[in-house]
Tab-separated table of C-alpha atoms and ligand atoms in Angstrom:
chain	number	residue	atom	x	y	z
R	247	MET	CA	10.741	-105.190	-1.976
R	248	ASN	CA	10.808	-108.089	0.373
R	249	GLU	CA	11.289	-107.343	4.052
R	250	ILE	CA	14.871	-108.108	5.345
R	251	PRO	CA	14.535	-110.987	7.677
R	252	ASP	CA	15.789	-111.162	11.153
R	253	ARG	CA	15.803	-107.258	11.733
R	254	ASP	CA	15.008	-106.506	15.196
R	255	PRO	CA	14.243	-103.041	16.379
R	256	PRO	CA	17.251	-102.077	18.400
R	257	ARG	CA	16.755	-102.452	22.091
R	258	SER	CA	18.293	-99.969	24.548
R	259	GLY	CA	18.270	-99.454	28.321
R	260	ASP	CA	18.908	-103.010	29.128
R	261	GLY	CA	21.895	-105.202	29.415
R	262	VAL	CA	24.392	-102.636	30.247
R	263	GLY	CA	21.804	-100.044	31.491
R	264	SER	CA	20.842	-96.665	29.936
R	265	GLY	CA	24.468	-95.305	30.776
R	266	THR	CA	27.478	-96.045	28.757
R	267	LEU	CA	30.202	-98.391	29.702
R	268	PRO	CA	32.531	-97.301	32.508
R	269	ALA	CA	34.916	-94.602	31.351
R	270	GLN	CA	37.895	-96.854	32.789
R	271	TRP	CA	37.044	-99.454	29.879
R	272	TYR	CA	38.098	-96.799	27.479
R	273	THR	CA	41.445	-95.645	29.183
R	274	ASP	CA	42.839	-98.600	31.063
R	275	PRO	CA	45.788	-100.409	29.475
R	276	GLY	CA	44.808	-103.550	31.486
R	277	HIS	CA	41.269	-103.522	30.378
R	278	PHE	CA	42.450	-103.001	26.701
R	279	GLN	CA	44.550	-106.039	27.023
R	280	VAL	CA	41.464	-108.047	28.163
R	281	GLU	CA	39.451	-106.813	25.236
R	282	LEU	CA	42.313	-107.653	22.866
R	283	ASP	CA	42.357	-111.213	24.218
R	284	GLN	CA	38.682	-111.773	24.596
R	285	ILE	CA	37.076	-109.739	21.833
R	286	ILE	CA	39.768	-108.921	19.059
R	287	SER	CA	41.815	-112.311	19.144
R	288	ARG	CA	38.356	-114.139	18.921
R	289	GLY	CA	36.502	-112.104	16.362
R	290	TRP	CA	36.217	-112.089	12.476
R	291	HIS	CA	38.508	-109.523	10.866
R	292	CYS	CA	38.457	-108.462	7.250
R	293	VAL	CA	42.054	-108.598	6.002
R	294	GLY	CA	41.754	-107.938	2.288
R	295	ARG	CA	40.290	-109.086	-0.920
R	296	GLU	CA	40.130	-112.500	-2.406
R	297	SER	CA	41.544	-111.161	-5.743
R	298	SER	CA	44.899	-110.452	-3.960
R	299	VAL	CA	45.160	-114.345	-3.245
R	300	ALA	CA	43.557	-115.714	-6.285
R	301	ARG	CA	46.399	-117.728	-7.654
R	302	ALA	CA	48.603	-120.250	-6.082
R	303	GLY	CA	51.596	-118.618	-4.284
R	304	GLU	CA	49.740	-115.162	-3.863
R	305	PHE	CA	49.679	-113.981	-0.206
R	306	LEU	CA	48.904	-110.926	1.895
R	307	THR	CA	49.761	-109.988	5.483
R	308	ALA	CA	47.632	-108.198	8.067
R	309	THR	CA	46.977	-108.202	11.776
R	310	ALA	CA	44.172	-109.403	14.082
R	311	GLY	CA	44.800	-107.180	17.104
R	312	ARG	CA	48.323	-107.885	17.830
R	313	ILE	CA	48.465	-111.141	15.969
R	314	PRO	CA	50.315	-110.857	12.682
R	315	ILE	CA	48.354	-112.721	10.096
R	316	LEU	CA	49.496	-114.326	6.769
R	317	VAL	CA	46.978	-115.423	4.183
R	318	ALA	CA	48.030	-117.490	1.059
R	319	ARG	CA	46.721	-119.650	-1.650
R	320	GLY	CA	48.431	-122.847	-1.749
R	321	ARG	CA	49.599	-125.022	-4.616
R	322	ASP	CA	46.350	-127.100	-4.113
R	323	GLU	CA	44.421	-123.748	-4.524
R	324	VAL	CA	43.211	-124.001	-0.966
R	325	LEU	CA	43.146	-120.615	0.765
R	326	ARG	CA	44.826	-120.783	4.177
R	327	ALA	CA	45.640	-118.408	6.912
R	328	PHE	CA	48.484	-118.519	9.400
R	329	VAL	CA	49.857	-116.787	12.491
R	330	ASN	CA	52.586	-114.768	10.700
R	331	VAL	CA	55.246	-115.551	13.421
R	332	CYS	CA	58.350	-117.797	12.690
R	333	ARG	CA	58.429	-120.852	14.778
R	334	HIS	CA	62.179	-120.429	15.221
R	335	ARG	CA	62.388	-117.259	17.273
R	336	GLY	CA	59.339	-115.209	16.491
R	337	HIS	CA	60.224	-113.000	13.588
R	338	GLU	CA	57.384	-112.101	11.282
R	339	VAL	CA	57.745	-114.508	8.246
R	340	MET	CA	56.402	-112.447	5.546
R	341	SER	CA	55.558	-108.755	4.856
R	342	GLY	CA	53.400	-106.905	2.591
R	343	SER	CA	51.824	-108.911	-0.222
R	344	GLY	CA	52.637	-110.367	-3.552
R	345	ALA	CA	53.561	-113.917	-4.748
R	346	CYS	CA	56.054	-116.487	-3.629
R	347	ARG	CA	57.042	-120.073	-4.121
R	348	VAL	CA	57.711	-120.818	-0.334
R	349	PHE	CA	57.578	-118.397	2.768
R	350	GLN	CA	61.086	-117.404	3.945
R	351	CYS	CA	61.604	-115.790	7.216
R	352	PRO	CA	64.203	-112.950	6.780
R	353	TYR	CA	65.833	-113.372	10.242
R	354	HIS	CA	67.570	-116.844	9.827
R	355	GLY	CA	66.203	-117.994	6.602
R	356	TRP	CA	63.854	-120.782	7.645
R	357	THR	CA	61.658	-121.634	4.621
R	358	TYR	CA	57.910	-122.923	4.927
R	359	GLU	CA	55.755	-124.531	2.259
R	360	LEU	CA	52.658	-122.646	1.246
R	361	ALA	CA	50.543	-125.097	3.281
R	362	GLY	CA	52.592	-124.090	6.364
R	363	ALA	CA	54.957	-126.955	7.015
R	364	LEU	CA	58.664	-126.113	7.722
R	365	ARG	CA	60.588	-127.045	4.474
R	366	SER	CA	63.947	-126.369	5.558
R	367	ALA	CA	66.078	-124.531	8.137
R	368	PRO	CA	69.830	-123.728	7.653
R	369	ARG	CA	71.847	-126.168	9.712
R	370	GLY	CA	68.616	-127.908	10.662
R	371	ASP	CA	69.861	-131.344	9.530
R	372	ARG	CA	72.777	-131.120	11.932
R	373	GLU	CA	71.244	-129.174	14.903
R	374	LEU	CA	67.564	-129.738	15.086
R	375	GLU	CA	65.292	-132.681	15.729
R	376	ALA	CA	61.768	-133.454	14.211
R	377	LEU	CA	61.946	-130.702	11.649
R	378	GLY	CA	58.998	-132.449	10.194
R	379	ASN	CA	56.786	-131.499	13.144
R	380	ILE	CA	57.253	-127.770	12.770
R	381	ALA	CA	54.563	-125.633	10.914
R	382	LEU	CA	53.130	-122.155	10.928
R	383	GLU	CA	50.047	-122.068	13.260
R	384	GLN	CA	46.870	-122.051	11.125
R	385	VAL	CA	43.908	-119.716	11.837
R	386	VAL	CA	40.458	-119.889	10.522
R	387	VAL	CA	39.835	-118.186	7.142
R	388	GLU	CA	36.686	-117.582	5.138
R	389	THR	CA	35.527	-115.336	2.338
R	390	TRP	CA	32.354	-113.396	1.539
R	391	ASN	CA	31.595	-111.243	-1.506
R	392	SER	CA	35.360	-110.643	-2.540
R	393	PHE	CA	36.435	-110.060	0.969
R	394	VAL	CA	38.828	-112.421	3.051
R	395	PHE	CA	38.049	-112.769	6.769
R	396	VAL	CA	40.178	-114.383	9.429
R	397	ASN	CA	39.584	-115.424	13.031
R	398	PRO	CA	42.429	-116.605	15.272
R	399	ASP	CA	40.036	-118.730	17.421
R	400	HIS	CA	39.396	-122.063	16.305
R	401	GLY	CA	36.289	-122.288	18.351
R	402	CYS	CA	34.778	-119.170	16.729
R	403	THR	CA	31.266	-118.562	15.601
R	404	PRO	CA	31.116	-119.155	11.808
R	405	LEU	CA	31.417	-116.100	9.904
R	406	THR	CA	27.937	-116.519	8.238
R	407	ASP	CA	26.500	-116.334	11.573
R	408	VAL	CA	28.173	-112.934	12.323
R	409	LEU	CA	27.294	-111.571	8.777
R	410	GLY	CA	23.552	-112.557	9.395
R	411	HIS	CA	21.303	-111.410	6.571
R	412	LEU	CA	24.007	-109.120	5.118
R	413	PRO	CA	24.882	-111.550	2.243
R	414	GLU	CA	21.246	-112.124	1.402
R	415	THR	CA	20.423	-108.445	1.522
R	416	MET	CA	23.420	-107.509	-0.739
R	417	LEU	CA	22.313	-110.225	-3.131
R	418	LYS	CA	18.815	-108.921	-3.334
R	419	TYR	CA	20.078	-105.232	-3.965
R	420	GLY	CA	22.427	-106.520	-6.635
R	421	PHE	CA	25.513	-105.341	-4.727
R	422	ASP	CA	28.280	-107.549	-6.330
R	423	PHE	CA	31.574	-106.381	-4.707
R	424	GLU	CA	33.651	-108.752	-6.871
R	425	SER	CA	32.942	-106.471	-9.834
R	426	LEU	CA	34.197	-103.437	-8.011
R	427	GLU	CA	37.725	-102.159	-8.385
R	428	HIS	CA	39.898	-100.894	-5.526
R	429	ARG	CA	40.773	-97.318	-6.390
R	430	LYS	CA	41.869	-95.571	-3.009
R	431	ARG	CA	42.973	-96.200	0.524
R	432	ILE	CA	43.142	-93.640	3.351
R	433	THR	CA	44.510	-94.668	6.681
R	434	TYR	CA	43.890	-92.763	9.917
R	435	ASP	CA	45.665	-93.069	13.205
R	436	LEU	CA	43.180	-91.796	15.717
R	437	GLN	CA	44.061	-90.859	19.389
R	438	ALA	CA	40.974	-92.655	20.858
R	439	ASN	CA	40.001	-96.065	22.020
R	440	TRP	CA	38.561	-98.263	19.442
R	441	LYS	CA	35.123	-98.249	21.085
R	442	VAL	CA	34.813	-94.530	20.883
R	443	TYR	CA	35.421	-94.725	16.990
R	444	VAL	CA	32.926	-97.401	16.667
R	445	GLU	CA	30.246	-95.827	18.914
R	446	ASN	CA	30.589	-92.582	17.001
R	447	SER	CA	29.935	-94.578	13.729
R	448	LEU	CA	26.824	-95.992	15.235
R	449	GLU	CA	24.762	-92.925	15.640
R	450	CYS	CA	23.916	-89.873	13.498
R	451	TYR	CA	22.624	-87.908	16.390
R	452	HIS	CA	25.801	-85.811	16.009
R	453	CYS	CA	25.469	-85.475	12.377
R	454	PRO	CA	23.387	-82.310	12.125
R	455	VAL	CA	25.737	-80.537	14.350
R	456	ALA	CA	29.117	-81.960	13.329
R	457	HIS	CA	28.665	-82.930	9.624
R	458	PRO	CA	26.987	-80.070	7.753
R	459	GLU	CA	27.896	-81.399	4.522
R	460	LEU	CA	26.720	-84.928	5.008
R	461	SER	CA	23.520	-83.507	6.520
R	462	LYS	CA	22.791	-81.640	3.386
R	463	LEU	CA	23.051	-84.946	1.439
R	464	VAL	CA	21.402	-87.598	3.714
R	465	ASP	CA	18.086	-87.238	5.612
R	466	MET	CA	19.106	-87.369	9.380
R	467	LYS	CA	15.600	-86.743	10.727
R	468	PRO	CA	14.723	-89.382	13.406
R	469	ASP	CA	11.862	-90.902	11.508
R	470	ALA	CA	13.780	-91.081	8.176
R	471	TYR	CA	17.128	-92.228	9.662
R	472	ARG	CA	16.542	-95.743	10.807
R	473	LEU	CA	18.700	-98.038	13.039
R	474	PHE	CA	18.638	-101.776	13.236
R	475	SER	CA	20.465	-104.523	14.916
R	476	ALA	CA	20.382	-108.222	14.555
R	477	GLY	CA	22.919	-110.237	16.505
R	478	GLN	CA	26.427	-109.092	15.638
R	479	LEU	CA	25.364	-106.931	12.703
R	480	LEU	CA	24.298	-103.334	13.343
R	481	TRP	CA	23.142	-101.065	10.710
R	482	GLN	CA	21.661	-97.638	9.668
R	483	GLU	CA	19.573	-96.700	6.675
R	484	SER	CA	18.376	-93.337	5.272
R	485	GLN	CA	17.605	-91.664	1.839
R	486	LEU	CA	19.073	-88.789	0.224
R	487	ARG	CA	17.403	-85.399	1.451
R	488	ASN	CA	16.569	-84.126	-1.815
R	489	PRO	CA	16.736	-86.693	-4.546
R	490	VAL	CA	15.672	-84.037	-7.194
R	491	ASN	CA	18.848	-82.134	-6.533
R	492	ALA	CA	21.020	-85.183	-5.960
R	493	GLU	CA	23.441	-84.257	-8.685
R	494	ASP	CA	24.234	-81.119	-6.925
R	495	ALA	CA	25.123	-83.118	-3.774
R	496	PRO	CA	28.837	-82.813	-2.706
R	497	GLY	CA	30.796	-85.680	-4.424
R	498	PRO	CA	29.374	-88.656	-6.127
R	499	VAL	CA	28.898	-90.427	-2.736
R	500	LEU	CA	25.675	-92.288	-3.236
R	501	THR	CA	23.508	-93.542	-5.959
R	502	GLN	CA	19.791	-94.066	-5.923
R	503	GLU	CA	17.794	-96.934	-7.088
R	504	GLU	CA	14.151	-97.829	-6.601
R	505	GLY	CA	13.512	-100.014	-3.622
R	506	ILE	CA	17.118	-99.660	-2.188
R	507	PRO	CA	17.919	-97.429	0.791
R	508	ASP	CA	20.174	-94.604	-0.740
R	509	PHE	CA	22.243	-94.665	2.472
R	510	GLN	CA	23.333	-97.848	4.104
R	511	PHE	CA	25.948	-98.257	6.831
R	512	TYR	CA	26.833	-101.583	8.218
R	513	TYR	CA	28.922	-102.593	11.251
R	514	VAL	CA	30.126	-106.215	11.428
R	515	TRP	CA	31.267	-107.096	14.913
R	516	PRO	CA	33.973	-106.280	16.025
R	517	THR	CA	36.134	-104.442	13.464
R	518	PHE	CA	34.741	-104.071	10.057
R	519	MET	CA	32.252	-101.602	8.371
R	520	ILE	CA	30.829	-101.073	5.011
R	521	ALA	CA	28.728	-98.525	3.268
R	522	PRO	CA	27.514	-99.987	-0.071
R	523	SER	CA	25.811	-98.251	-2.752
R	524	HIS	CA	25.026	-99.276	-6.542
R	525	GLY	CA	28.619	-99.601	-8.152
R	526	ARG	CA	30.503	-98.347	-5.246
R	527	LEU	CA	31.557	-99.370	-1.716
R	528	TRP	CA	33.376	-97.881	1.203
R	529	SER	CA	34.854	-100.132	3.838
R	530	ALA	CA	36.789	-99.703	7.034
R	531	GLN	CA	38.994	-102.114	8.960
R	532	ILE	CA	39.433	-101.015	12.655
R	533	GLN	CA	42.697	-101.876	14.273
R	534	PRO	CA	42.894	-101.435	17.870
R	535	LEU	CA	46.620	-100.360	18.622
R	536	ASP	CA	46.411	-99.501	22.183
R	537	GLU	CA	43.838	-98.196	24.828
R	538	ARG	CA	44.116	-94.737	23.062
R	539	THR	CA	45.132	-95.369	19.681
R	540	THR	CA	43.114	-96.800	16.828
R	541	ARG	CA	43.989	-97.279	13.111
R	542	VAL	CA	41.240	-97.062	10.782
R	543	VAL	CA	42.097	-98.307	7.231
R	544	THR	CA	39.235	-97.012	4.716
R	545	ASP	CA	39.061	-98.340	1.229
R	546	PHE	CA	37.105	-97.106	-1.782
R	547	TYR	CA	35.858	-99.518	-4.612
R	548	PHE	CA	34.014	-98.356	-7.689
R	549	GLU	CA	32.721	-100.094	-10.823
R	550	SER	CA	35.314	-100.062	-13.457
R	551	GLY	CA	35.932	-97.049	-15.609
R	552	LEU	CA	35.153	-94.369	-13.030
R	553	ALA	CA	37.060	-91.274	-13.760
R	554	ASP	CA	39.946	-90.449	-11.447
R	555	HIS	CA	38.315	-87.030	-10.649
R	556	ASP	CA	35.283	-88.775	-9.476
R	557	VAL	CA	37.203	-91.134	-7.255
R	558	GLU	CA	39.063	-88.372	-5.706
R	559	GLU	CA	36.015	-86.295	-5.133
R	560	SER	CA	34.245	-89.153	-3.515
R	561	ALA	CA	37.311	-89.922	-1.236
R	562	ALA	CA	37.713	-86.256	-0.338
R	563	PHE	CA	34.114	-86.091	0.825
R	564	SER	CA	34.597	-89.024	2.878
R	565	ASP	CA	37.940	-87.925	4.337
R	566	ARG	CA	36.200	-84.543	5.365
R	567	VAL	CA	33.604	-86.392	7.234
R	568	LEU	CA	36.201	-88.554	8.901
R	569	GLU	CA	38.367	-85.684	9.962
R	570	GLU	CA	35.282	-84.116	11.535
R	571	ASP	CA	34.868	-87.261	13.508
R	572	ARG	CA	38.521	-87.383	14.358
R	573	SER	CA	38.162	-84.083	16.276
R	574	LEU	CA	35.004	-85.455	18.074
R	575	ILE	CA	36.334	-88.758	19.137
R	576	GLU	CA	39.768	-87.537	20.192
R	577	SER	CA	38.032	-85.037	22.344
R	578	VAL	CA	35.700	-87.752	23.919
R	579	GLN	CA	38.869	-89.695	24.763
R	580	ARG	CA	40.338	-86.770	26.516
R	581	GLY	CA	37.054	-86.431	28.386
R	582	LEU	CA	37.088	-90.013	29.400
R	583	GLU	CA	40.538	-89.696	30.510
R	584	SER	CA	39.778	-86.758	32.730
R	585	GLY	CA	38.566	-88.892	35.485
R	586	ARG	CA	35.472	-86.786	35.834
R	587	ILE	CA	32.987	-88.814	33.998
R	588	GLU	CA	32.239	-92.365	35.252
R	589	ARG	CA	29.682	-93.182	32.732
R	590	GLY	CA	27.837	-91.292	29.992
R	591	ILE	CA	24.098	-91.063	29.181
R	592	LEU	CA	22.465	-92.723	26.166
R	593	LEU	CA	19.406	-91.663	24.341
R	594	SER	CA	16.882	-94.510	24.089
R	595	GLU	CA	16.414	-94.424	20.374
R	596	SER	CA	18.986	-92.235	18.511
R	597	GLU	CA	21.804	-94.003	20.360
R	598	ALA	CA	20.101	-97.480	20.516
R	599	LEU	CA	22.939	-98.922	18.486
R	600	ILE	CA	25.563	-97.877	20.866
R	601	ALA	CA	23.550	-99.797	23.486
R	602	SER	CA	23.582	-102.665	21.328
R	603	PHE	CA	27.378	-102.665	20.632
R	604	GLN	CA	28.048	-102.058	24.284
R	605	ARG	CA	25.889	-105.109	25.028
R	606	LEU	CA	28.167	-107.249	22.675
R	607	VAL	CA	31.191	-105.957	24.282
R	608	ALA	CA	29.788	-106.621	27.915
R	609	ASP	CA	28.398	-109.979	26.898
R	610	THR	CA	31.558	-111.199	25.133
R	611	LEU	CA	33.689	-110.283	28.187
R	612	ALA	CA	31.278	-111.823	30.537
R	613	SER	CA	31.113	-115.137	28.546
R	614	SER	CA	34.890	-115.218	28.297
R	615	CYS	CA	35.203	-115.006	32.017
R	616	THR	CA	32.954	-118.075	32.889
C	1534	FES	S1	63.216	-116.258	13.531
C	1534	FES	FE1	62.565	-116.962	11.692
C	1534	FES	S2	64.402	-117.846	10.933
C	1534	FES	FE2	64.973	-117.282	12.853
C	1535	FE2	FE1	30.428	-88.722	12.283
């Protein structure tokens, strides 16, 4: 097996120090707005699958922070993304997903071409000037391995830089997401700041205590459970605890293959996570709603033909783990809101990815202020 390039041992204790970010960064509405503006509105967000917008006229809607997003395939087969806000008076132009010939805003009926230009507005000929100059605002869109990503910032870092070696690694492991079918979605509204959710996902120090079922399955010992960071990609790898008895493991969650870590969990800055395994994939889109509410949309993909029972069993296993996490992170949020903890303390190795994440947060906010 070739060594993955660019993997750096995670650093900790520098940048933001060995403590956590200030508690106020998790609780203050003003600070949340700054993060929305500087991190979320300038980051790459996974908004769906390319198969949903494969043909001319197919579209999907999503959000990037508080920015409504519309992604559509034009008549020229080009994939475009727009701010899904009508140039008239701000109604969201499209909702849901599907296929259409033009975009029509439901408020006063303005219609837009699939490439974004205003096509017509009722009474526009009589009462409006320069109709031809009006168009939906475009945002940046790219695709990778069946997923569609958008970034509202035209000066953004290319998606390939953010993904780092992930595409190469998935290719090497033979993980082709395009061949997988979407089988299940579970959405969670968590009463916690988005960073509390991300940080909880970046360490398994809590797993032996909080996730007994998962801990029976995956080896959580410090030497087996490894953490890596490279730029804006942070990830964790481990092996099944007892491969011989893997069939007894709860739920068909992981598969085994020579030379491939049984358990892989990737965080792509700032709002996307995947846990790929051969023939299956779990993904999460993180949507920060306010300073203490985070929506997490989890999706389950499998190779075609997997029985419904196996899909449900796998999703139920994941759901139990996430509900265990909900209890933890909602409690952390209440603790941070108590006003009695200014900063937490990070372990140098087991929580090194939290330090990496917090450095990304701090560095992004600092660079945006200059
Ligand atoms: S707000 Fe869209 S047509 Fe008026
Ligand atoms: Fe957890």
